[in-house]
């Protein structure tokens, strides 16, 4: 499951990832809106962009900065066979091995997550090290718009721009949401691409729920070897699951009634059934 995929295959995988997110979170609640919304970026990253290492892992490196976005990784890991869906259903349970905010050393994760704003500097350091080694590895970091309010992010941006880290790609999940409400009303981070350009990044702003746009932004990043790239992904919470999106558009953390979870799952199952037909035709 780690070779380059067609757009139809990636859309199908993103649907499966959305279903995995709802399946995992409906057990005890969780960061379902982010997992569902990040499925398109995650599918492109895990199933198309990052080079596999031939041993079930990846040659390239991915730092997910935002602890609660680990749900996106889990939804992909279920497809990659890194974790079973049964194990993932213990997410958010006492004593679980699949933490909501994973730590370094947990299978599939590069860094200790949970304290926001740490991924950018760690990914920049990793990219610098990989370049010194001449390894050819590319380094990806997913961060959130809320994290852009932290000074450490901009220290890392200054470092990455100064060192012209062409092997580094930051994906900003620009969903205009943070824990306390809409980012634009709490502390605006816009204009995001212009800010990164001022720090020496090549930039693209895309619809982060469009697989063709995500793939084209990754191609653009590969074409730039003398600058890091910031891909600003405009996403919407729960994008791709109309029922949950309509009912919980601002749910930073979702603890819903069983009927609501089930309606979300049923919608995704219906879309998956239709998508399998599309996939067969390709
Ligand atoms: C350094 C730090 N400060 C505060 C928090 C508490 N916290 C958890 S989530 C969150 C806001 C999340 O907003 P954003 O990162 O944009 O995430 P999204 O809305 O996309 O889930 C905050 C402040 C934290 N985890 N780390």
Coordinates of C-alpha atoms and ligand atoms in Angstrom, one line a residue:
X1 CA 0.0 0.0 0.0
X2 CA 2.9 2.4 -0.3
X3 CA 3.5 3.0 -4.0
X4 CA 2.2 5.9 -6.0
X5 CA -1.5 5.9 -6.5
X6 CA -4.0 7.3 -9.0
X7 CA -6.3 10.2 -8.0
X8 CA -9.3 7.7 -7.9
X9 CA -7.4 5.4 -5.6
X10 CA -6.3 8.2 -3.3
X11 CA -9.9 9.4 -3.1
X12 CA -11.0 5.9 -2.1
X13 CA -8.2 5.6 0.4
X14 CA -9.1 9.0 1.9
X15 CA -12.7 7.8 2.3
X16 CA -11.4 4.7 4.1
X17 CA -9.3 6.9 6.3
X18 CA -12.4 9.0 7.1
X19 CA -14.3 5.9 8.0
X20 CA -11.4 4.7 10.2
X21 CA -11.4 8.0 12.0
X22 CA -15.1 7.9 12.8
X23 CA -14.9 4.2 13.7
X24 CA -12.0 4.9 16.2
X25 CA -13.5 8.1 17.7
X26 CA -17.0 6.8 18.1
X27 CA -15.9 4.4 20.8
X28 CA -15.2 7.2 23.4
X29 CA -15.0 10.5 21.6
X30 CA -11.9 12.1 20.0
X31 CA -10.6 14.5 17.4
X32 CA -12.8 13.3 14.7
X33 CA -13.3 16.5 12.8
X34 CA -9.5 16.9 12.3
X35 CA -9.0 13.3 11.3
X36 CA -11.9 13.4 8.7
X37 CA -10.7 16.8 7.3
X38 CA -7.0 15.7 7.1
X39 CA -7.8 12.5 5.3
X40 CA -7.0 14.0 1.8
X41 CA -3.6 15.4 2.8
X42 CA -2.8 12.2 4.8
X43 CA -3.8 9.9 1.9
X44 CA -1.6 11.9 -0.5
X45 CA 1.3 11.9 1.9
X46 CA 1.3 8.3 3.0
X47 CA 0.1 6.6 -0.2
X48 CA 1.7 8.7 -2.9
X49 CA 4.3 11.3 -1.8
X50 CA 6.5 9.7 0.8
X51 CA 9.0 7.2 -0.5
X52 CA 8.6 3.8 1.1
X53 CA 11.6 2.1 2.7
X54 CA 10.7 -1.4 1.5
X55 CA 10.2 -2.7 5.0
X56 CA 6.7 -1.4 5.6
X57 CA 7.9 2.0 6.7
X58 CA 9.1 5.1 4.9
X59 CA 12.4 6.4 3.6
X60 CA 11.2 10.0 3.8
X61 CA 10.4 11.4 7.2
X62 CA 7.1 12.9 8.6
X63 CA 6.8 15.0 11.7
X64 CA 3.2 15.5 12.8
X65 CA 3.5 18.5 15.0
X66 CA 0.0 18.7 16.4
X67 CA -0.7 15.9 18.9
X68 CA -4.4 15.6 18.4
X69 CA -3.9 15.3 14.6
X70 CA -2.4 11.8 15.3
X71 CA -5.9 10.5 14.6
X72 CA -5.1 11.2 10.9
X73 CA -2.0 9.0 11.2
X74 CA -3.9 6.2 12.9
X75 CA -6.5 6.2 10.2
X76 CA -3.7 5.7 7.6
X77 CA -1.9 3.2 9.8
X78 CA -5.0 1.0 9.8
X79 CA -4.7 0.9 6.0
X80 CA -1.0 0.3 6.1
X81 CA -1.3 -2.6 8.5
X82 CA 0.9 -0.8 11.1
X83 CA -1.9 -1.0 13.7
X84 CA -5.1 -3.2 13.6
X85 CA -8.4 -1.4 13.7
X86 CA -9.2 -3.4 16.9
X87 CA -6.2 -1.9 18.6
X88 CA -7.0 1.5 17.4
X89 CA -10.5 1.3 18.9
X90 CA -8.8 1.5 22.3
X91 CA -7.9 5.2 21.4
X92 CA -8.9 7.4 24.4
X93 CA -9.2 4.4 26.8
X94 CA -7.3 4.2 30.0
X95 CA -4.1 2.1 29.5
X96 CA -4.3 2.3 25.7
X97 CA -1.2 1.9 23.6
X98 CA -2.6 4.3 21.0
X99 CA -2.3 7.6 22.7
X100 CA -4.4 10.6 21.5
X101 CA -1.1 12.6 21.6
X102 CA 1.7 10.0 20.9
X103 CA 5.2 10.1 22.2
X104 CA 8.6 9.5 20.4
X105 CA 9.1 5.8 20.2
X106 CA 5.5 4.9 19.6
X107 CA 5.3 3.0 16.3
X108 CA 4.8 5.4 13.4
X109 CA 5.6 8.6 15.1
X110 CA 8.8 10.7 15.0
X111 CA 8.4 13.0 17.9
X112 CA 6.7 13.5 21.2
X113 CA 3.5 15.4 20.5
X114 CA 1.1 17.3 22.6
X115 CA 3.0 20.5 23.3
X116 CA 2.0 22.5 20.3
X117 CA 4.6 24.3 18.1
X118 CA 7.4 21.8 18.5
X119 CA 7.2 20.1 15.1
X120 CA 8.5 22.9 12.9
X121 CA 11.8 23.2 14.7
X122 CA 12.3 19.5 15.0
X123 CA 11.5 19.0 11.3
X124 CA 13.9 21.8 10.3
X125 CA 16.6 20.2 12.4
X126 CA 15.9 16.8 10.9
X127 CA 16.0 18.2 7.4
X128 CA 19.2 20.0 8.0
X129 CA 20.8 16.8 9.3
X130 CA 19.5 14.7 6.4
X131 CA 21.0 17.2 4.0
X132 CA 24.4 17.2 5.8
X133 CA 24.3 13.4 5.5
X134 CA 23.4 13.6 1.8
X135 CA 20.7 11.0 2.5
X136 CA 18.3 12.3 -0.2
X137 CA 15.4 12.0 2.3
X138 CA 12.6 14.6 2.2
X139 CA 11.1 15.8 5.4
X140 CA 7.4 16.7 5.9
X141 CA 5.8 18.5 8.8
X142 CA 2.1 18.9 9.4
X143 CA 1.2 21.9 11.6
X144 CA -2.0 23.8 12.4
X145 CA -3.0 27.4 12.0
X146 CA -3.3 27.6 15.9
X147 CA 0.4 26.7 16.1
X148 CA 1.3 29.6 13.9
X149 CA 0.6 31.8 17.0
X150 CA 3.7 30.4 18.7
X151 CA 7.0 32.1 18.4
X152 CA 9.0 28.9 18.1
X153 CA 7.4 28.3 14.7
X154 CA 8.8 31.5 13.3
X155 CA 12.3 30.8 14.8
X156 CA 12.2 27.5 12.9
X157 CA 11.0 29.2 9.8
X158 CA 13.9 31.7 10.0
X159 CA 16.3 28.8 10.3
X160 CA 14.8 26.8 7.4
X161 CA 14.7 29.8 5.2
X162 CA 18.3 30.9 6.0
X163 CA 19.6 27.4 5.3
X164 CA 17.6 27.0 2.1
X165 CA 16.2 23.6 3.2
X166 CA 14.9 22.4 -0.1
X167 CA 14.2 19.0 1.3
X168 CA 11.7 20.4 3.8
X169 CA 7.9 20.8 3.2
X170 CA 5.6 22.2 5.8
X171 CA 1.8 21.5 5.4
X172 CA -0.3 24.0 7.3
X173 CA -3.7 22.7 8.2
X174 CA -5.4 26.1 7.9
X175 CA -8.9 25.3 9.2
X176 CA -9.5 28.6 10.8
X177 CA -10.2 26.8 14.1
X178 CA -8.4 26.5 17.4
X179 CA -9.6 25.2 20.8
X180 CA -11.4 28.4 21.8
X181 CA -13.1 29.3 18.5
X182 CA -12.3 30.7 15.1
X183 CA -8.6 31.5 14.6
X184 CA -9.4 34.7 12.7
X185 CA -11.4 36.1 15.6
X186 CA -9.0 35.0 18.4
X187 CA -5.6 36.0 16.8
X188 CA -5.5 36.1 13.1
X189 CA -2.5 34.3 11.4
X190 CA -3.3 35.6 7.9
X191 CA -1.9 36.2 5.4
X192 CA -0.2 32.9 5.9
X193 CA 1.6 32.4 2.5
X194 CA 3.0 35.9 2.5
X195 CA 4.4 35.4 6.0
X196 CA 6.2 32.2 5.0
X197 CA 7.4 33.9 1.8
X198 CA 9.0 36.6 3.9
X199 CA 10.9 33.9 5.8
X200 CA 12.4 32.5 2.6
X201 CA 9.8 29.8 1.8
X202 CA 8.4 28.9 -1.6
X203 CA 4.6 28.9 -1.0
X204 CA 1.4 27.5 -2.4
X205 CA -2.1 28.0 -1.1
X206 CA -4.5 25.2 -1.9
X207 CA -7.9 23.6 -1.1
X208 CA -6.6 21.0 1.3
X209 CA -9.6 18.8 0.6
X210 CA -8.8 18.5 -3.1
X211 CA -6.5 15.6 -4.0
X212 CA -5.5 17.0 -7.4
X213 CA -4.5 20.3 -5.7
X214 CA -2.5 18.5 -3.0
X215 CA -0.6 16.4 -5.6
X216 CA 0.2 19.4 -7.7
X217 CA 1.5 21.3 -4.6
X218 CA 3.7 18.3 -3.8
X219 CA 5.0 18.4 -7.4
X220 CA 5.7 22.1 -7.0
X221 CA 7.6 21.5 -3.7
X222 CA 9.8 18.9 -5.4
X223 CA 10.6 21.4 -8.2
X224 CA 12.1 23.8 -5.6
X225 CA 15.5 22.7 -4.3
X226 CA 16.9 26.0 -2.9
X227 CA 14.0 26.9 -0.5
X228 CA 11.8 25.1 2.0
X229 CA 8.1 25.0 0.9
X230 CA 5.0 25.9 2.9
X231 CA 1.8 24.5 1.5
X232 CA -1.1 26.3 3.1
X233 CA -4.0 23.8 3.0
X234 CA -7.3 25.4 3.5
X235 CA -9.5 22.7 5.1
X236 CA -12.9 22.5 6.8
X237 CA -13.5 20.4 9.9
X238 CA -15.2 17.1 9.0
X239 CA -14.9 17.8 5.2
X240 CA -16.2 14.8 3.3
X241 CA -18.8 13.8 6.0
X242 CA -21.7 16.2 5.4
X243 CA -23.7 15.0 8.4
X244 CA -21.1 15.5 11.0
X245 CA -19.9 18.7 9.4
X246 CA -23.4 20.1 9.4
X247 CA -24.0 19.2 13.0
X248 CA -20.6 19.9 14.6
X249 CA -18.9 22.5 12.4
X250 CA -16.8 23.9 15.3
X251 CA -16.2 20.8 17.4
X252 CA -12.5 20.9 18.4
X253 CA -13.1 17.6 20.3
X254 CA -16.2 15.5 19.5
X255 CA -18.1 13.7 22.2
X256 CA -21.4 12.9 20.4
X257 CA -24.4 10.7 20.8
X258 CA -24.1 7.2 19.4
X259 CA -26.8 8.0 16.8
X260 CA -24.8 10.9 15.5
X261 CA -21.7 8.8 15.1
X262 CA -23.7 6.1 13.4
X263 CA -25.2 8.5 10.9
X264 CA -21.7 9.8 10.1
X265 CA -20.5 6.2 9.6
X266 CA -23.5 5.3 7.5
X267 CA -22.8 8.2 5.2
X268 CA -19.2 7.2 4.7
X269 CA -20.2 3.6 4.1
X270 CA -22.6 4.7 1.4
X271 CA -19.8 6.8 -0.2
X272 CA -17.4 3.9 0.0
X273 CA -19.8 1.5 -1.7
X274 CA -20.1 4.0 -4.6
X275 CA -16.3 4.6 -4.6
X276 CA -15.5 0.9 -4.9
X277 CA -17.3 0.9 -8.2
X278 CA -15.3 3.9 -9.4
X279 CA -12.1 2.2 -8.2
X280 CA -12.9 -1.0 -10.1
X281 CA -13.5 0.9 -13.3
X282 CA -9.9 2.3 -13.2
Ligands
LIG1 C1 2.0 24.6 23.8 C2 0.6 24.3 24.0 N1 -0.3 25.2 24.4 C3 -1.6 24.9 24.5 C4 -2.1 23.7 24.3 C5 -3.5 23.3 24.5 N2 -4.2 23.2 23.2 C6 -4.6 22.0 22.7 S1 -5.3 22.1 21.3 C7 -5.2 23.8 21.2 C8 -5.6 24.6 20.0 C9 -5.6 23.9 18.8 O1 -5.8 24.7 17.7 P1 -5.1 24.2 16.4 O2 -3.7 23.9 16.7 O3 -5.3 25.2 15.3 O4 -5.8 22.8 16.1 P2 -7.2 22.5 15.4 O5 -8.2 23.5 15.6 O6 -6.8 22.3 13.9 O7 -7.5 21.2 16.0 C10 -4.6 24.2 22.4 C11 -4.3 25.7 22.6 C12 -1.1 22.7 23.9 N3 -1.5 21.4 23.6 N4 0.2 23.0 23.7

